[in-house]
Each structure stands twice: as C-alpha cells, then as structure tokens.
Coordinates of C-alpha atoms in Angstrom, one line a residue:
M1 CA 0.0 0.0 0.0
T2 CA 1.2 3.5 -0.7
G3 CA 0.0 6.7 0.9
F4 CA 1.0 10.3 0.9
P5 CA 0.1 13.4 2.9
P6 CA -2.6 16.0 2.2
G7 CA -1.9 18.3 -0.8
K8 CA -1.6 15.8 -3.6
K9 CA -4.2 15.6 -6.3
G10 CA -5.2 12.0 -6.4
V11 CA -4.5 8.3 -6.3
V12 CA -5.3 5.4 -8.7
A13 CA -5.2 1.7 -8.2
S14 CA -5.7 -0.5 -11.3
G15 CA -4.5 -3.7 -13.0
H16 CA -1.7 -2.2 -15.0
R17 CA 1.1 0.4 -14.5
E18 CA 0.1 2.2 -17.7
T19 CA -3.6 2.3 -16.8
S20 CA -2.8 3.9 -13.4
T21 CA -0.1 6.2 -14.9
A22 CA -2.6 7.6 -17.5
A23 CA -5.3 8.2 -15.0
A24 CA -2.9 10.0 -12.7
R25 CA -1.6 12.1 -15.6
V26 CA -5.1 13.2 -16.4
M27 CA -5.6 14.4 -12.9
E28 CA -2.2 16.2 -12.9
E29 CA -3.3 18.1 -15.9
G30 CA -6.4 19.4 -14.1
G31 CA -8.9 16.6 -14.2
N32 CA -10.9 15.2 -11.3
A33 CA -11.3 11.6 -10.3
F34 CA -13.9 11.0 -13.0
D35 CA -11.7 12.4 -15.7
G36 CA -9.0 10.2 -14.3
V37 CA -11.0 7.0 -14.2
L38 CA -12.2 7.5 -17.8
G39 CA -8.7 8.3 -19.0
G40 CA -7.6 5.2 -17.2
L41 CA -10.3 3.1 -18.9
C42 CA -9.1 4.4 -22.3
A43 CA -5.6 3.5 -21.4
A44 CA -6.7 0.1 -20.2
T45 CA -8.0 -0.7 -23.7
V46 CA -4.4 -0.3 -24.9
A47 CA -2.5 -1.8 -21.9
E48 CA -5.0 -4.5 -21.0
P49 CA -6.7 -5.3 -24.4
M50 CA -7.1 -9.0 -23.4
L51 CA -9.5 -7.9 -20.6
V52 CA -11.2 -4.7 -21.8
S53 CA -11.8 -2.9 -25.1
L54 CA -13.9 -0.1 -26.6
G55 CA -16.1 -3.0 -27.9
G56 CA -17.0 -4.2 -24.4
G57 CA -19.1 -2.9 -21.4
G58 CA -18.9 -2.0 -17.8
F59 CA -20.1 0.0 -14.8
L60 CA -19.0 3.1 -12.9
V61 CA -20.0 3.9 -9.4
A62 CA -19.4 7.6 -8.9
R63 CA -19.5 9.6 -5.7
P64 CA -19.0 13.3 -6.3
A65 CA -17.8 15.1 -3.2
D66 CA -20.7 15.7 -0.8
E67 CA -23.2 14.1 -3.1
K68 CA -25.0 10.8 -3.2
P69 CA -23.3 8.0 -5.2
R70 CA -24.7 7.1 -8.6
V71 CA -24.3 4.2 -11.0
Y72 CA -23.6 4.5 -14.7
D73 CA -24.5 1.2 -16.4
F74 CA -22.8 0.9 -19.7
F75 CA -22.8 -2.9 -19.9
C76 CA -23.6 -4.8 -23.0
Q77 CA -27.1 -5.4 -24.4
T78 CA -28.7 -8.3 -26.2
P79 CA -29.7 -7.8 -29.9
Q80 CA -33.3 -6.9 -30.7
Q81 CA -33.7 -9.5 -33.4
P82 CA -32.0 -12.9 -32.7
R83 CA -31.0 -15.0 -35.7
A84 CA -31.7 -18.7 -36.2
G85 CA -29.1 -20.9 -34.7
D86 CA -27.9 -22.4 -38.0
E87 CA -27.2 -18.8 -39.3
I88 CA -25.0 -17.8 -36.3
D89 CA -21.2 -17.9 -36.2
F90 CA -20.8 -19.3 -32.7
Y91 CA -18.3 -21.9 -31.6
P92 CA -16.5 -23.1 -28.4
F93 CA -12.9 -22.9 -27.4
I94 CA -11.1 -24.3 -24.4
A95 CA -9.0 -21.9 -22.2
D96 CA -6.3 -23.8 -20.3
F97 CA -5.6 -21.8 -17.1
G98 CA -3.1 -24.5 -15.9
W99 CA -5.2 -25.0 -12.7
A100 CA -8.3 -25.6 -14.7
K101 CA -9.8 -25.7 -18.2
Q102 CA -12.9 -23.8 -19.1
E103 CA -15.0 -23.7 -22.2
F104 CA -16.1 -20.4 -23.7
H105 CA -17.9 -19.5 -26.9
I106 CA -16.8 -16.9 -29.5
G107 CA -17.5 -15.9 -33.1
M108 CA -19.6 -13.2 -34.6
G109 CA -22.7 -14.6 -33.1
S110 CA -21.4 -14.0 -29.6
I111 CA -21.2 -10.2 -29.9
A112 CA -23.6 -8.1 -27.7
V113 CA -24.1 -4.4 -28.2
P114 CA -21.0 -2.6 -26.8
G115 CA -21.4 0.1 -24.2
V116 CA -17.9 1.4 -23.3
I117 CA -17.8 4.3 -25.7
A118 CA -21.3 5.5 -24.8
G119 CA -20.3 5.1 -21.1
I120 CA -17.2 7.2 -21.4
C121 CA -19.1 10.0 -23.1
R122 CA -22.1 10.0 -20.8
A123 CA -20.0 9.9 -17.6
H124 CA -17.7 12.6 -18.9
Q125 CA -20.7 14.8 -19.9
D126 CA -22.1 14.6 -16.4
L127 CA -19.0 14.6 -14.2
G128 CA -15.9 15.5 -16.2
R129 CA -13.9 18.7 -15.8
L130 CA -11.3 18.5 -18.7
P131 CA -12.3 18.5 -22.4
L132 CA -12.7 14.8 -23.5
R133 CA -9.9 15.1 -26.0
E134 CA -7.5 15.8 -23.1
V135 CA -8.9 12.9 -21.1
V136 CA -8.1 10.4 -24.0
R137 CA -4.7 11.9 -24.9
P138 CA -2.5 9.7 -22.7
A139 CA -4.2 6.6 -24.2
V140 CA -3.7 8.0 -27.7
E141 CA 0.0 8.4 -27.0
L142 CA 0.2 5.0 -25.4
A143 CA -1.5 3.3 -28.4
R144 CA 1.0 4.9 -30.8
G145 CA 4.1 4.4 -28.6
G146 CA 3.3 0.9 -27.6
V147 CA 3.1 -1.1 -24.4
V148 CA 5.6 -3.7 -23.3
I149 CA 3.9 -7.0 -22.5
N150 CA 4.4 -8.0 -18.9
D151 CA 4.3 -11.5 -17.4
F152 CA 0.6 -11.3 -16.5
Q153 CA -0.5 -10.2 -20.0
S154 CA 1.8 -12.8 -21.5
E155 CA 0.0 -15.5 -19.5
V156 CA -3.4 -14.2 -20.6
I157 CA -2.3 -14.4 -24.2
R158 CA -1.2 -18.0 -23.7
V159 CA -4.6 -18.9 -22.2
L160 CA -6.5 -17.2 -25.0
R161 CA -4.2 -18.1 -27.8
S162 CA -7.0 -20.0 -29.7
I163 CA -8.8 -16.6 -30.1
Y164 CA -5.7 -14.7 -31.3
D165 CA -4.8 -17.5 -33.7
G166 CA -8.4 -17.9 -34.9
T167 CA -8.4 -15.2 -37.6
P168 CA -5.7 -13.5 -39.6
E169 CA -6.7 -10.1 -38.3
A170 CA -6.5 -11.2 -34.6
H171 CA -3.2 -12.9 -35.2
A172 CA -1.8 -9.8 -36.9
L173 CA -2.8 -7.7 -33.9
Y174 CA -1.3 -10.1 -31.3
A175 CA 1.8 -11.3 -33.3
S176 CA 5.3 -10.5 -32.1
P177 CA 6.9 -7.6 -34.0
E178 CA 10.1 -9.7 -34.3
D179 CA 8.4 -12.9 -35.5
Q180 CA 5.0 -12.7 -37.1
D181 CA 4.6 -16.5 -36.8
R182 CA 4.4 -16.4 -33.0
L183 CA 2.2 -14.5 -30.6
L184 CA 3.4 -11.8 -28.3
K185 CA 5.3 -12.7 -25.1
A186 CA 6.7 -10.9 -22.1
G187 CA 9.1 -8.2 -23.3
D188 CA 7.6 -7.7 -26.7
T189 CA 6.0 -4.3 -27.5
Q190 CA 2.4 -4.1 -28.8
R191 CA 1.2 -1.0 -30.7
F192 CA -2.3 0.0 -31.8
P193 CA -2.0 2.8 -34.4
H194 CA -5.6 2.5 -35.6
L195 CA -6.9 2.5 -32.0
A196 CA -5.1 5.7 -31.5
E197 CA -7.1 7.3 -34.3
V198 CA -10.4 5.9 -32.9
L199 CA -9.6 7.4 -29.5
E200 CA -8.8 10.8 -31.1
Q201 CA -12.1 10.6 -32.9
L202 CA -13.9 9.7 -29.6
G203 CA -12.3 12.8 -28.0
E204 CA -13.4 15.1 -30.7
E205 CA -16.8 13.8 -31.8
G206 CA -18.3 11.9 -28.9
P207 CA -20.1 8.5 -29.4
D208 CA -22.1 9.0 -32.6
F209 CA -19.3 7.9 -34.9
F210 CA -19.4 4.5 -33.3
Y211 CA -23.2 4.0 -32.9
R212 CA -24.5 5.8 -36.0
G213 CA -21.6 6.5 -38.3
D214 CA -19.4 4.5 -40.6
L215 CA -18.2 2.1 -37.9
A216 CA -21.8 1.2 -37.0
Q217 CA -22.5 0.5 -40.7
R218 CA -19.5 -1.8 -40.9
I219 CA -20.4 -3.7 -37.7
A220 CA -23.9 -4.2 -38.9
E221 CA -22.8 -5.3 -42.4
D222 CA -20.2 -7.7 -41.1
C223 CA -22.7 -9.2 -38.6
R224 CA -25.2 -9.6 -41.4
S225 CA -22.8 -11.4 -43.8
R226 CA -20.7 -13.3 -41.3
G227 CA -23.1 -14.8 -38.8
G228 CA -23.5 -12.0 -36.2
Q229 CA -26.7 -10.6 -34.7
L230 CA -26.2 -6.9 -34.3
S231 CA -28.1 -4.4 -36.4
L232 CA -27.9 -0.7 -37.0
R233 CA -30.9 -0.3 -34.9
D234 CA -29.2 -2.2 -32.0
L235 CA -26.3 0.3 -32.1
A236 CA -28.4 3.4 -32.6
D237 CA -30.8 2.5 -29.8
Y238 CA -28.1 1.8 -27.1
R239 CA -28.3 4.0 -24.1
V240 CA -26.3 4.4 -20.9
E241 CA -28.5 3.8 -17.8
R242 CA -28.0 6.1 -14.8
R243 CA -29.2 4.3 -11.7
N244 CA -29.3 4.6 -7.9
P245 CA -26.8 2.2 -6.3
V246 CA -27.8 -0.5 -3.8
D247 CA -27.2 1.2 -0.5
F248 CA -26.8 -0.8 2.7
S249 CA -25.2 -0.5 6.1
Y250 CA -22.7 -2.9 7.5
R251 CA -21.5 -2.5 11.1
G252 CA -21.4 1.3 10.9
A253 CA -20.1 1.5 7.3
L254 CA -22.3 2.7 4.5
V255 CA -21.8 0.9 1.2
A256 CA -23.0 1.9 -2.3
I257 CA -22.6 -0.8 -4.9
N258 CA -23.7 -1.7 -8.4
S259 CA -27.5 -2.0 -8.7
P260 CA -30.1 -4.2 -10.4
P261 CA -30.5 -5.6 -13.0
S262 CA -26.9 -6.8 -12.4
L263 CA -26.6 -9.4 -9.7
G264 CA -23.2 -8.9 -8.0
G265 CA -24.0 -5.8 -5.9
G266 CA -27.3 -7.2 -4.7
L267 CA -25.8 -10.5 -3.7
I268 CA -22.9 -8.8 -1.8
A269 CA -25.5 -6.6 0.0
Y270 CA -27.4 -9.7 0.9
A271 CA -24.4 -11.6 2.1
L272 CA -23.1 -8.8 4.3
T273 CA -26.6 -7.9 5.6
L274 CA -26.9 -11.6 6.6
L275 CA -23.9 -11.1 8.8
N276 CA -24.9 -7.7 10.1
D277 CA -26.2 -8.6 13.5
N278 CA -25.0 -9.9 16.8
A279 CA -25.2 -13.5 15.7
F280 CA -22.0 -13.0 13.8
P281 CA -19.7 -10.8 15.9
L282 CA -16.6 -11.0 13.6
A283 CA -14.9 -8.1 15.2
G284 CA -14.9 -10.1 18.4
S285 CA -13.1 -13.0 16.9
H286 CA -9.6 -13.0 15.3
W287 CA -9.0 -13.0 11.5
G288 CA -8.8 -16.5 10.1
S289 CA -10.5 -18.1 13.0
E290 CA -13.0 -20.9 12.6
D291 CA -15.9 -18.5 13.6
H292 CA -14.7 -16.0 11.0
L293 CA -14.5 -18.5 8.1
L294 CA -17.8 -20.3 9.0
A295 CA -19.5 -16.9 8.9
L296 CA -18.1 -16.3 5.5
I297 CA -19.2 -19.7 4.3
R298 CA -22.7 -19.0 5.6
A299 CA -22.9 -15.7 3.8
M300 CA -21.6 -17.2 0.5
R301 CA -24.0 -20.1 0.8
G302 CA -26.8 -17.8 1.4
A303 CA -26.0 -15.7 -1.7
N304 CA -25.8 -18.8 -3.8
G305 CA -29.0 -20.1 -2.3
V306 CA -31.1 -17.0 -3.0
R307 CA -29.8 -16.8 -6.5
S308 CA -31.4 -20.2 -7.2
E309 CA -34.4 -19.7 -4.9
F310 CA -35.5 -16.4 -6.5
S311 CA -34.6 -17.6 -10.1
L312 CA -32.3 -14.7 -10.8
E313 CA -30.9 -16.2 -14.0
N314 CA -31.9 -13.1 -16.1
G315 CA -31.0 -10.5 -13.5
L316 CA -32.2 -8.9 -10.3
S317 CA -35.1 -6.4 -9.9
D318 CA -35.4 -3.8 -7.2
E319 CA -38.5 -5.5 -5.9
V320 CA -36.8 -8.9 -5.5
L321 CA -33.8 -7.2 -3.8
Q322 CA -36.1 -5.7 -1.2
Q323 CA -37.5 -9.2 -0.6
L324 CA -34.0 -10.6 -0.2
L325 CA -33.1 -7.9 2.4
A326 CA -36.3 -8.3 4.4
P327 CA -35.8 -9.5 8.0
D328 CA -37.7 -12.8 7.5
A329 CA -35.7 -13.8 4.5
L330 CA -32.4 -13.1 6.3
A331 CA -33.5 -14.9 9.4
A332 CA -34.3 -18.1 7.4
W333 CA -30.6 -18.4 6.5
R334 CA -29.3 -17.2 9.9
D335 CA -31.1 -20.1 11.6
I336 CA -29.7 -23.0 9.6
P337 CA -27.1 -25.1 11.5
N338 CA -23.6 -25.2 10.1
E339 CA -23.8 -28.8 9.2
Q340 CA -26.9 -28.2 7.1
L341 CA -25.4 -25.4 5.0
F342 CA -24.9 -27.8 2.1
S343 CA -27.1 -30.6 0.7
R344 CA -12.8 -14.4 -16.4
G345 CA -11.6 -11.4 -18.3
T346 CA -12.4 -8.3 -16.3
T347 CA -10.4 -5.3 -15.0
H348 CA -11.1 -2.7 -12.4
I349 CA -9.9 0.9 -11.7
S350 CA -10.4 2.9 -8.5
V351 CA -9.7 6.6 -8.2
A352 CA -9.9 9.3 -5.5
D353 CA -9.0 12.9 -5.7
R354 CA -8.2 15.5 -3.0
D355 CA -11.6 17.2 -3.4
G356 CA -13.4 14.1 -2.2
D357 CA -14.5 12.6 -5.5
L358 CA -14.5 8.8 -5.7
A359 CA -14.8 6.6 -8.8
S360 CA -15.0 2.9 -9.0
L361 CA -15.1 1.4 -12.5
T362 CA -15.2 -2.2 -13.6
A363 CA -15.2 -3.2 -17.3
S364 CA -14.8 -6.2 -19.5
N365 CA -14.6 -7.5 -23.0
G366 CA -15.2 -11.1 -21.9
E367 CA -12.5 -13.1 -23.7
G368 CA -13.2 -11.2 -27.0
C369 CA -15.1 -12.8 -29.9
G370 CA -12.1 -13.0 -32.4
Y371 CA -13.5 -10.3 -34.7
I372 CA -11.4 -7.2 -35.2
L373 CA -13.5 -4.2 -36.4
P374 CA -11.6 -3.2 -39.6
G375 CA -9.4 -0.2 -39.3
T376 CA -9.8 0.2 -35.5
D377 CA -7.7 -2.5 -33.8
I378 CA -10.8 -3.2 -31.6
M379 CA -11.8 -6.7 -30.9
L380 CA -15.5 -6.8 -30.0
N381 CA -16.9 -8.7 -27.0
N382 CA -18.2 -12.2 -26.7
M383 CA -20.8 -11.6 -23.9
L384 CA -23.4 -13.7 -25.7
G385 CA -20.9 -16.6 -25.4
E386 CA -20.3 -16.2 -21.7
E387 CA -21.9 -19.0 -19.7
D388 CA -22.0 -16.9 -16.5
L389 CA -24.1 -14.3 -18.4
N390 CA -26.4 -16.8 -20.1
P391 CA -27.4 -19.2 -17.3
L392 CA -30.6 -20.3 -19.1
G393 CA -28.5 -21.5 -22.0
F394 CA -27.0 -19.8 -25.1
H395 CA -29.4 -18.1 -27.5
R396 CA -32.2 -18.0 -24.9
W397 CA -31.7 -14.4 -23.8
K398 CA -34.4 -11.8 -23.8
P399 CA -34.1 -9.6 -26.9
G400 CA -33.1 -5.9 -26.4
A401 CA -32.2 -6.4 -22.7
R402 CA -29.3 -5.4 -20.6
L403 CA -27.2 -8.4 -19.6
A404 CA -26.9 -9.0 -15.9
S405 CA -23.3 -9.0 -14.6
M406 CA -21.5 -10.0 -11.4
M407 CA -19.4 -6.8 -11.7
S408 CA -19.6 -5.0 -8.4
P409 CA -17.8 -1.6 -8.3
A410 CA -18.5 0.1 -4.9
V411 CA -17.8 3.0 -2.7
A412 CA -18.0 2.9 1.1
A413 CA -18.1 5.4 3.9
L414 CA -16.3 3.7 6.8
P415 CA -16.4 4.8 10.5
G416 CA -13.9 7.6 11.2
D417 CA -14.8 9.6 8.1
R418 CA -12.8 7.4 5.8
Y419 CA -14.0 6.8 2.2
V420 CA -13.0 3.8 0.0
A421 CA -13.5 3.0 -3.6
L422 CA -13.0 -0.7 -4.6
G423 CA -13.9 -3.4 -7.0
S424 CA -12.6 -6.5 -8.6
G425 CA -12.4 -8.6 -11.8
G426 CA -13.0 -12.4 -11.6
S427 CA -16.4 -13.4 -12.9
N428 CA -18.4 -15.2 -10.1
R429 CA -15.5 -14.7 -7.7
I430 CA -16.1 -10.9 -7.8
R431 CA -18.7 -11.0 -5.0
S432 CA -16.5 -13.2 -2.8
A433 CA -13.4 -11.0 -3.3
V434 CA -15.2 -7.7 -2.7
S435 CA -17.2 -9.0 0.3
Q436 CA -14.0 -10.4 2.0
V437 CA -12.1 -7.1 1.5
L438 CA -14.9 -5.1 3.0
I439 CA -15.1 -7.4 6.0
N440 CA -11.3 -7.2 6.4
L441 CA -11.5 -3.4 6.4
I442 CA -14.6 -3.0 8.6
D443 CA -14.6 -6.0 11.0
F444 CA -10.9 -6.4 11.5
G445 CA -9.6 -2.9 10.9
K446 CA -7.0 -3.9 8.4
S447 CA -5.2 -1.5 6.1
L448 CA -6.0 -1.6 2.4
E449 CA -2.8 -3.6 1.8
E450 CA -3.6 -6.1 4.5
A451 CA -7.3 -6.4 3.5
I452 CA -6.5 -7.0 -0.2
E453 CA -3.5 -9.3 0.3
A454 CA -5.1 -11.5 3.0
P455 CA -5.9 -15.1 1.8
R456 CA -9.4 -15.6 0.3
M457 CA -11.8 -18.3 -0.3
H458 CA -14.7 -18.8 -2.7
L459 CA -17.8 -21.0 -2.6
E460 CA -19.3 -22.3 -5.9
K461 CA -22.1 -24.8 -5.5
D462 CA -20.7 -27.4 -3.0
K463 CA -17.0 -26.7 -3.5
L464 CA -15.0 -24.3 -1.3
S465 CA -11.8 -23.1 -3.0
I466 CA -9.4 -21.7 -0.4
E467 CA -6.0 -20.0 -0.8
T468 CA -3.0 -20.8 1.3
G469 CA -2.5 -18.8 4.4
F470 CA -5.2 -20.1 6.7
S471 CA -4.2 -22.3 9.7
D472 CA -4.2 -26.1 9.2
D473 CA -6.5 -26.6 12.1
V474 CA -9.1 -24.2 10.7
V475 CA -8.9 -25.8 7.3
E476 CA -9.4 -29.2 8.9
A477 CA -12.5 -27.9 10.7
L478 CA -13.9 -26.6 7.5
K479 CA -13.6 -30.0 5.9
K480 CA -16.3 -31.2 8.3
V481 CA -18.7 -28.5 7.1
V482 CA -18.3 -28.4 3.3
P483 CA -18.8 -31.4 1.0
Q484 CA -15.7 -30.5 -1.1
L485 CA -12.7 -28.4 -0.2
E486 CA -10.1 -27.5 -2.7
P487 CA -6.9 -26.0 -1.3
W488 CA -4.7 -23.8 -3.4
G489 CA -0.9 -23.8 -3.0
S490 CA -0.6 -20.1 -3.6
Q491 CA -2.6 -16.9 -4.1
N492 CA -4.1 -16.8 -7.6
L493 CA -6.0 -14.6 -10.0
F494 CA -8.8 -17.1 -9.8
F495 CA -9.8 -15.3 -6.5
G496 CA -10.2 -11.9 -8.2
G497 CA -8.1 -8.8 -8.3
V498 CA -9.3 -6.1 -5.9
H499 CA -7.9 -2.6 -6.6
A500 CA -8.9 0.0 -4.0
V501 CA -8.2 3.6 -3.0
S502 CA -9.1 5.6 0.2
L503 CA -9.5 9.1 1.3
D504 CA -9.1 9.7 5.0
A505 CA -10.5 12.5 7.2
D506 CA -7.2 14.3 7.2
G507 CA -7.2 14.5 3.4
S508 CA -4.5 11.8 3.0
L509 CA -4.9 9.4 0.1
T510 CA -3.9 5.7 0.0
G511 CA -4.2 3.0 -2.6
H512 CA -3.4 -0.7 -3.1
A513 CA -3.7 -2.8 -6.2
D514 CA -4.0 -6.6 -6.0
P515 CA -0.8 -8.5 -6.9
R516 CA -2.9 -11.5 -7.9
R517 CA -3.6 -9.5 -11.1
G518 CA -0.4 -7.5 -11.5
G519 CA -2.0 -4.4 -10.0
H520 CA -0.3 -1.0 -9.8
V521 CA -0.9 2.3 -7.8
A522 CA 0.0 5.7 -9.2
F523 CA -0.3 9.2 -7.7
A524 CA -1.2 12.6 -9.2
S525 CA 1.1 15.2 -7.8

C-alpha cells in the first residue's frame, strides 16, 4: 500500500502500470477523479486489451464530493432480433488456465451491443472537468508508442491463444513484431495505431461515430454477412442507464454498490446484511479463526441459495432485492445449523481525488469474440458466449435487454470519516473478493494492503476453494462442514483482483492494487 500526505491531487489503483499512470496524468493536468478513471479506462483498452476494449461494457459507481453516489450502467445489451441458430457464427474454445480448463464461446454470433464508448461519453458529460480530447490523450500516445507486454499479460495471451490465432486479423494484432509466426510474449511491444485514431475521434466527436456512423455501418454489415446478430438499430438505440446504487449499512459503514438488474452488488449486499447482526460478531473473533470462516461460508452459501431460490438467471429487480433484504428472509438463513449449509476477463480501476470525488469502475470484453473491427484494432466482446451471463443456456436471452453481470464496483463510507472505492475482476469470484475485502476493512480494521493481500476463499455450489495462508487446524475444521474443499498452494488470479483507494479524514490518500492480477498504484502530484 502506498499513501501520501494531504496536498496531492489523487490516487489510482488498477490492474496495469500504464492504466494507473494515464489516470494520474489526467488528474495532474487538471482533471478530477472522474476524468482520471475515464482516462484510465481508455488506457486500459491499450494496456489490457485482453481484458477490456472499446467493444465491451462495464459499470461506474461515482461519488462526487458531498453528493450521493450514482451508477452508470454501460454494460452490453442483447440484440433486438436474434437470428436462427444455424445462421450464427458461434463456436467453443477451451481456455487452459493451468489450474483448470474452461469452455467459452466466441465468433460473430457471440457479440452483444457494446457500451464502453457510450459510457465514457455520458459519464464525462455529467462529471468531467477537462475536455474529452484531453482525457483520452494519454491513451492515444500509449497506443502509438506501444506497451511492453508483462508477465501477467503474456500468460493471458497464452490462455486465450486460440482466439488470437483464430483469424488472420486477430493474429496480426497479437503477433510478435520480431516474429510474425508467434504471438506476443513478455518483453515484446504491442502497438495500436488504428486504435489511437479511434480514441482521437472519440475525444473530438463523442459517441455517434461508433453508434450511428461508418463504424456502425461496418459492424452491422459484417454481422449480417458473417453470422453476427447486431443491427444498425441495436447500435443506434443503445443508451447508458444512470441508476441509484444499492445502499446498505454494514457494522457502521455505508456501502453503495452496483445495482439491479446486475446481480453482483445485490448478492454482496445480501451476504453482508446476513452477517450484520450480533449473531456473527466477527470483530470479536480473530481474523482467520473458525468462527470467521464459518460466517463467510454461511454468507456465500446464502447468496448462492437465494440466486437459485429467486430464479435470478436473467437479473435482479429492485422488488426482489427488497424481498432478499427483508428480516424474515435473512432470518431463514441465519437459523440454519452449520452442518446443514450444504445438501474471467475483467479489469477494475479505483480513483480518488483530494476534493473528495470517488470513482469505482469495472469493465470487461469477456474473452473477445475474435472479430477485429476493420481499421480500428478493436476486438468486440463475446458476452453472448459467456456461460455466466447466459445461465438459461445460449441463444435464450431476452431480446433488447441489458445483460446481468457480477461486476460490483463500490464506494463505502467507513467509520472515522474514511471513504473507500473498490472493485474486482474475476467473474463469479467478484462477489467473494469484494465481500471479504470489505469485511477485512470493517470488522478487522485492516489497512488496504492487509485487506487485499489476505488469503481468500470462494464457494461455488458445493466446492469451497481456499487460498494458502489459513491455519491447518481451521482448514481441517472446514472439511467437516463443506462437501468438497479445494486447497490452493498459492494466491491466484482465480480469487479476483481487488484494486482500492481511500480518502481519510485528514485528506491523505492511499491505494493498493491486487498483486494477484499485476496491480499498480499511481499518484497525481
């Protein structure tokens, strides 16, 4: 964790050095936290293109100083007119993570309506201080100058190599400049000259060039002729949704988190509210104790249970959320004995400035669909091929609807007049990672560094995955409670990547970025 005294302009925590550096530079040039986080997002499409692109989607939880937090939902949307299955370019590939293999689906038929460009423009219009062309400038320069591939990015390329080798255009974008026959590896430099031009156009013209101009025409035409499902109408009709966050209290802290129809924020609110009474006095136990971990398991099991019980496959409504948080529903899970508890690519940026603005932004491109929009260096998303986003099965989504995500960017007001912005990548593990970091901060009084780097666990159905670092005695006790326990020999990106910043009562700013995902903190002087 890094902190500095009052008088500095801001702090950024993200998944890449260049992302954080770009966001800090925007603030140094007069921007606020929201300019910074949007400049960081633009830079992330260059520095972290395997995780996020202008062809993906995301969420921003923004808390302007002395105002209520708000949510900007710019996640991907389903097409309005689905095509017949035999007309769709849609096929599986296997990603080999080393510790596990997972099947994803890609192809033109996996593309959902992108929201990142619209999200940047809407949030900047409402909250930005600098002209948009200045916000995107660091990313433009980065795209032209190039980014040196680090070890983490090299590993992501290895895992997703089937996508990058799948088409000549994708291979050309991810091929080594020294040897066009192989993909990029650590130490190579990747450049995006066409993306630099798109970012400049974004800074000068706003979103219409992408949703209504020549690029929209090209996306629609290529989808029509190559097995995709997006139309000009889908692109022209896309809108950023501004929502109220899910607000809840946890042991004296006030948390504002991503709201329905996305699932993640509501499930985190449910899990922590479930623990928010005297039945689970975590602050009275020590971190890593059996009581601590059993309480976490109960909260995770409860969140998993209500997801099934309330049939949340297509998302969460405000009405159902109120039912989940009602005292009777919470009591039903609190009263179950312990022994009866059982019968992917995303990035995050957190920013705070000295004026008290907080920004928490999570965005994703999925794994990417393999299609490169000609003349842009942009690979579009594969959200219609993400099993987590299509729990009813592929091609069974509701037409013209916002996809429900586990992304859970959040801001929290902690006791002692301390404010924190945090979030994580990691698919279904997002809710576990964010919940545990909040508990570490609030119940155990840990610093950002301690809260983020502490070992984590994640419950998925009947399997509890647990990082190394918990005592052997406690792990043995957990084996008596869970049907299946999977120990991990080291900390791993599987358990998410939480990047967080804080603003304290004395004006000091701190930040910590998760080493599980190569995180980096930067400061605006």
